[in-house]
PDB file of C-alpha atoms in Angstrom:
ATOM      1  CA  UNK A   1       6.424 -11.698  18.778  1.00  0.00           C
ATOM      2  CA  UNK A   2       2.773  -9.606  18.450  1.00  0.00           C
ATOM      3  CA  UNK A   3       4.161  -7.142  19.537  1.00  0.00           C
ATOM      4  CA  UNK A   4       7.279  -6.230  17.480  1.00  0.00           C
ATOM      5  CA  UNK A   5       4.445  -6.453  14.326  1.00  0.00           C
ATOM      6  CA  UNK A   6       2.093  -3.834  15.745  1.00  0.00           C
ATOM      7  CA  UNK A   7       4.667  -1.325  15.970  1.00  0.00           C
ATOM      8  CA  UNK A   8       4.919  -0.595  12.077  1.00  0.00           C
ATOM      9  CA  UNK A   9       1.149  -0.330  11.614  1.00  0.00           C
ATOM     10  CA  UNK A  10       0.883   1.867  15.250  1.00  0.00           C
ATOM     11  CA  UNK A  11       3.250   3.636  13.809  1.00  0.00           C
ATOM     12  CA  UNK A  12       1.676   4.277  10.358  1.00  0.00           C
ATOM     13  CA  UNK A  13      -1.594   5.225  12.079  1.00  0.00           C
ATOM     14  CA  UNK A  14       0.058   7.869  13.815  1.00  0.00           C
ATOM     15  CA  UNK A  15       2.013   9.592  11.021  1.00  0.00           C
ATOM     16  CA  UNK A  16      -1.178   9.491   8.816  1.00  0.00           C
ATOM     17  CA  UNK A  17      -3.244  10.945  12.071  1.00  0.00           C
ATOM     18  CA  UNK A  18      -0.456  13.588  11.948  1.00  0.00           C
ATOM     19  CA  UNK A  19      -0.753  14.594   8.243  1.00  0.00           C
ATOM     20  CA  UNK A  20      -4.665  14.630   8.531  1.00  0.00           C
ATOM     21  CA  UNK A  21      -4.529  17.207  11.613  1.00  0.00           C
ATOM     22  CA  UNK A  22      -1.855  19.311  10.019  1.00  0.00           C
ATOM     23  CA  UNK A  23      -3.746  19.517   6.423  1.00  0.00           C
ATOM     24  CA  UNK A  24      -7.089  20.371   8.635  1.00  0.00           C
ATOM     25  CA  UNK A  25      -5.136  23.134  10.741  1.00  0.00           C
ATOM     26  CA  UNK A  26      -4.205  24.633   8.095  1.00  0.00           C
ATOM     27  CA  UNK A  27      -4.587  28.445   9.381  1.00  0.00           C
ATOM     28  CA  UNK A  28      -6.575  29.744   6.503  1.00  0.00           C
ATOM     29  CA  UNK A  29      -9.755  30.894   8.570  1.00  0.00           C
ATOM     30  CA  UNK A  30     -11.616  28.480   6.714  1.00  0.00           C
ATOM     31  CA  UNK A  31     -10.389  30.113   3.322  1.00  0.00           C
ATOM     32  CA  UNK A  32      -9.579  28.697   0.388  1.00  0.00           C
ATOM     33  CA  UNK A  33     -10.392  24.829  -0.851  1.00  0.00           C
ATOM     34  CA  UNK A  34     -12.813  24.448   1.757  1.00  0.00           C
ATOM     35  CA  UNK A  35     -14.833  27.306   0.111  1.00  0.00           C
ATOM     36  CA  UNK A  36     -14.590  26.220  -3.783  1.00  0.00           C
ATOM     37  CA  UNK A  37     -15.203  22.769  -5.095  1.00  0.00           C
ATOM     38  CA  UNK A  38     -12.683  21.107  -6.990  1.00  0.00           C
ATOM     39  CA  UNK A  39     -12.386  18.059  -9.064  1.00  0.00           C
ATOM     40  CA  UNK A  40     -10.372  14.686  -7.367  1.00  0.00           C
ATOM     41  CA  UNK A  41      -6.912  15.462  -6.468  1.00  0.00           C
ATOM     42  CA  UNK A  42      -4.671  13.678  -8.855  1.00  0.00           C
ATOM     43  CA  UNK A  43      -1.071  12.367  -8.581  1.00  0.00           C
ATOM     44  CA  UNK A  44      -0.611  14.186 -12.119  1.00  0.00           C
ATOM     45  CA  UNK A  45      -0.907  18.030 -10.094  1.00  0.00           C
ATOM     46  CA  UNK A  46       2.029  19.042  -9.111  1.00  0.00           C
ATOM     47  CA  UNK A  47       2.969  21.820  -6.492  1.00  0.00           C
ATOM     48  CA  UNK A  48       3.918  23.981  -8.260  1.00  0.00           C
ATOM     49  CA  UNK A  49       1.026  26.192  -6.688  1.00  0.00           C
ATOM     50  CA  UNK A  50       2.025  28.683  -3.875  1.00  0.00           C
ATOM     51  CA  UNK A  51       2.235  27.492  -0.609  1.00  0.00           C
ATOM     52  CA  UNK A  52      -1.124  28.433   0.310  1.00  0.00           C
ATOM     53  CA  UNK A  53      -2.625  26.631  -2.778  1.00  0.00           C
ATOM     54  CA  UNK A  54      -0.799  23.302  -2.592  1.00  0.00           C
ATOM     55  CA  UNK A  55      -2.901  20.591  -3.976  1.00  0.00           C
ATOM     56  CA  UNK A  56      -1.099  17.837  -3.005  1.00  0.00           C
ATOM     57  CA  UNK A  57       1.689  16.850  -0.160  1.00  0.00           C
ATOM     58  CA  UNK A  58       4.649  13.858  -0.735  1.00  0.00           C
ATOM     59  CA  UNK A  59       3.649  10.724   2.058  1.00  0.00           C
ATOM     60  CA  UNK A  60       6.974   8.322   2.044  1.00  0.00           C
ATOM     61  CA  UNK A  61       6.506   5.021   4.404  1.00  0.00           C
ATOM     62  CA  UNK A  62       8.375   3.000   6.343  1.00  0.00           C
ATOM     63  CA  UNK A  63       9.609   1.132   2.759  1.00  0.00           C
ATOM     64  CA  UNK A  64      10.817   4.315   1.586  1.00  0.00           C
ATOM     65  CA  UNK A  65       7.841   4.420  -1.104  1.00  0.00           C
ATOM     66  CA  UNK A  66       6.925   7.984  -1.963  1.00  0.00           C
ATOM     67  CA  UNK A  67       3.248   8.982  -2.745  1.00  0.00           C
ATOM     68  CA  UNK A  68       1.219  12.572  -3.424  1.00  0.00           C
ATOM     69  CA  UNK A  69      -1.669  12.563  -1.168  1.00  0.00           C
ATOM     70  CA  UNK A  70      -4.013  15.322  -1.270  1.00  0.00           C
ATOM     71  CA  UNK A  71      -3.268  18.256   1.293  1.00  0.00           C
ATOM     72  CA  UNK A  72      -7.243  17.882   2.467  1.00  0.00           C
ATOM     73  CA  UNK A  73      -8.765  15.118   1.305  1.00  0.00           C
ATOM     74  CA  UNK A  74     -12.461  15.608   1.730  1.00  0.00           C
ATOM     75  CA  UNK A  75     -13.806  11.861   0.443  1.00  0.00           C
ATOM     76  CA  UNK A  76     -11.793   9.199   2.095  1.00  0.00           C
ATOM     77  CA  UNK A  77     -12.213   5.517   1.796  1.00  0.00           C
ATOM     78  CA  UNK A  78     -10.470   3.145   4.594  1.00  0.00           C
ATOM     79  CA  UNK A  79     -10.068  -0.408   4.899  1.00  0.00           C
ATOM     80  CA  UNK A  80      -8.321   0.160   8.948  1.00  0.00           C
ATOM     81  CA  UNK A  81      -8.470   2.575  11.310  1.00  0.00           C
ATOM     82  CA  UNK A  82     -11.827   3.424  11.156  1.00  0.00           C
ATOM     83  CA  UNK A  83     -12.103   4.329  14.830  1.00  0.00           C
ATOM     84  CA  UNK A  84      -8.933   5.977  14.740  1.00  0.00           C
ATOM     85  CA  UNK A  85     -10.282   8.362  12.048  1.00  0.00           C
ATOM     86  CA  UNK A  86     -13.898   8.955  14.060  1.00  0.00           C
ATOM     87  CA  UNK A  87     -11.757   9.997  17.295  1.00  0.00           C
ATOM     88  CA  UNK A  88      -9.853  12.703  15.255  1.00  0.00           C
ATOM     89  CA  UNK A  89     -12.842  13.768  13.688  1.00  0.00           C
ATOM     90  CA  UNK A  90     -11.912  12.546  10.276  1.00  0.00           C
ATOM     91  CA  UNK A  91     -15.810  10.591   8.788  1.00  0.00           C
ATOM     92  CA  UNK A  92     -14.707   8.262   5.905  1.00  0.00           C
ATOM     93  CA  UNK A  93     -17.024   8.249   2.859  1.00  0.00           C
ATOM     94  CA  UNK A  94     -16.742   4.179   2.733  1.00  0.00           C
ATOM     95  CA  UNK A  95     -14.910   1.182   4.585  1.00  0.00           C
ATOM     96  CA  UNK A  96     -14.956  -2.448   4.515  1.00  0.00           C
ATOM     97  CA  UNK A  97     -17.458  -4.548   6.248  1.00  0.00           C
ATOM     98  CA  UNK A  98     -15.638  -5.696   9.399  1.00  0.00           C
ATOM     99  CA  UNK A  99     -14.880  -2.091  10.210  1.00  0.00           C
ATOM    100  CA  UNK A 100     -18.361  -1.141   9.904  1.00  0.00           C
ATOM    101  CA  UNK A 101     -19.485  -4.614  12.523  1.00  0.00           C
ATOM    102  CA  UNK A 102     -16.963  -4.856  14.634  1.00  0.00           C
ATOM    103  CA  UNK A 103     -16.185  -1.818  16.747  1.00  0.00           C
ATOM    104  CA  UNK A 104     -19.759  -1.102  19.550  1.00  0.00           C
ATOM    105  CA  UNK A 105     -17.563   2.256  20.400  1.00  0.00           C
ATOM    106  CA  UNK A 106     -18.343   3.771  17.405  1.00  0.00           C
ATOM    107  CA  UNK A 107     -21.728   2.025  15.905  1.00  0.00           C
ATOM    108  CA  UNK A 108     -23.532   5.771  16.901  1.00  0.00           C
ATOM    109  CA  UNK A 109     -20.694   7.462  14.089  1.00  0.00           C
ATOM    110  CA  UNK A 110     -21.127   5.245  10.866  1.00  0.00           C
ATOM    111  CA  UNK A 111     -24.324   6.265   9.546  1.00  0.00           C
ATOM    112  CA  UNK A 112     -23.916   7.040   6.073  1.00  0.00           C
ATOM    113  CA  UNK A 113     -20.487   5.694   5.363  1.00  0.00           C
ATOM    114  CA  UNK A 114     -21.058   3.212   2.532  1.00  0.00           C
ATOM    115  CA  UNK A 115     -19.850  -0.805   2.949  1.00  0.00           C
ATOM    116  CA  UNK A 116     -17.639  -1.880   0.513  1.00  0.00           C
ATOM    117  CA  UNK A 117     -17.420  -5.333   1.202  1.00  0.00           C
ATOM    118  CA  UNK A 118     -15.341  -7.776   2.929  1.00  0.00           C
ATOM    119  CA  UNK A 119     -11.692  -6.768   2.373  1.00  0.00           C
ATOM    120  CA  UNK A 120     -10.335  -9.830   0.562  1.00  0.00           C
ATOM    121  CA  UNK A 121     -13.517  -9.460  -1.665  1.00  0.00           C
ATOM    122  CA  UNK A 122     -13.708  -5.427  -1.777  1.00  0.00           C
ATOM    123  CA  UNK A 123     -16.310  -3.895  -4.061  1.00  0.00           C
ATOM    124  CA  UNK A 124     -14.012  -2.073  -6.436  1.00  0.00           C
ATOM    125  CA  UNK A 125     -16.410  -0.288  -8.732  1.00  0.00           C
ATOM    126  CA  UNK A 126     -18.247   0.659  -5.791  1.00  0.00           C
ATOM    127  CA  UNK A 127     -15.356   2.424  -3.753  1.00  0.00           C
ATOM    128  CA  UNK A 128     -14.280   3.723  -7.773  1.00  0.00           C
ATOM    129  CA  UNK A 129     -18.261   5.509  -7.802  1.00  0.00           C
ATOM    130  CA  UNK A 130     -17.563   7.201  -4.349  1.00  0.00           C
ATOM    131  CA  UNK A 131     -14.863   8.983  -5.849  1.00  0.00           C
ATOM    132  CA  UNK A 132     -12.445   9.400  -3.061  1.00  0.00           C
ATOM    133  CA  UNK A 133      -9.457  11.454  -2.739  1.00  0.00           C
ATOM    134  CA  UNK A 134      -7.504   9.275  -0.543  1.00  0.00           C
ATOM    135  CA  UNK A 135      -7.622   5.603  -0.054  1.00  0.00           C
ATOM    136  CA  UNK A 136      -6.550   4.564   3.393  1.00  0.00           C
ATOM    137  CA  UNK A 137      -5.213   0.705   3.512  1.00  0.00           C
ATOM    138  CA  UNK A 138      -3.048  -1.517   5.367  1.00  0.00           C
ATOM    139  CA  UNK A 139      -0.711  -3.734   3.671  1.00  0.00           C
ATOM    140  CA  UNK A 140       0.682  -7.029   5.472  1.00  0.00           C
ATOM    141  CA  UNK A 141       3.199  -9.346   3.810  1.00  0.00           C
ATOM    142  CA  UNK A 142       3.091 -11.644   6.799  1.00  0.00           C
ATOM    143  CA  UNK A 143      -0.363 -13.216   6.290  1.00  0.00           C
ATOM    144  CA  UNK A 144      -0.516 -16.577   6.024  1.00  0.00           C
TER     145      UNK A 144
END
């Protein structure tokens, strides 16, 4: 029965794995929004920008629920799949606490990622003053 649940969230971590490695190959020779600063991404941008400019891509899940992440987020905030994200490369700006204690393979790779807090008790306002462009979370309806 364990196992038919992990599928969806194994799943999950490996289409968002997949979007992260094809917004960082992105072919420009290290052109373009990696260059210039820019303010947050926001769901309000739309693409209208050329292909080579996109701010934003459309994420739908397994529910069918559609969502604009940015193309490369830069400050991301995760409360699962912290070592997932380390192993691709991918250094979160701030995750909960029991990502931060609980893994010994990666306690040499969190220096300066910022705790946010148990994750039934998240610090809000202090994942809000990171800033982040994309917010990384898992989402369980069979918790009991």
């Amino acid at each position: 029965m364990l196992r038919n649940r992990t599928w969806p969230g194994l799943a999950l971590v490996f289409i968002m794995l997949a979007v992260m490695l094809t917004a960082c190959g992105g072919g420009d020779g290290g052109k373009g929004a990696a260059n210039s600063p820019s303010p947050a991404a926001s769901p309000s941008q739309t693409p209208s920008a050329s292909p080579d400019t996109a701010a934003v891509r459309s994420y739908t899940d397994a529910l069918g629920r559609t969502v604009d992440i940015p193309a490369n987020p830069q400050r991301i905030v995760t409360t699962q799949y912290l070592p997932e994200l380390l192993a691709v490369g991918v250094k979160p700006i701030g995750a909960v606490t029991h990502l931060l204690t609980s893994f010994a393979s990666v306690k040499d790779q969190i220096a300066g990622i910022e705790d946010l807090g148990a994750i039934n008790e998240m610090n809000l306002e202090k994942t809000l003053q990171l800033q982040p462009d994309l917010i990384i979370a898992t989402e369980s309806s069979d918790i009991d």
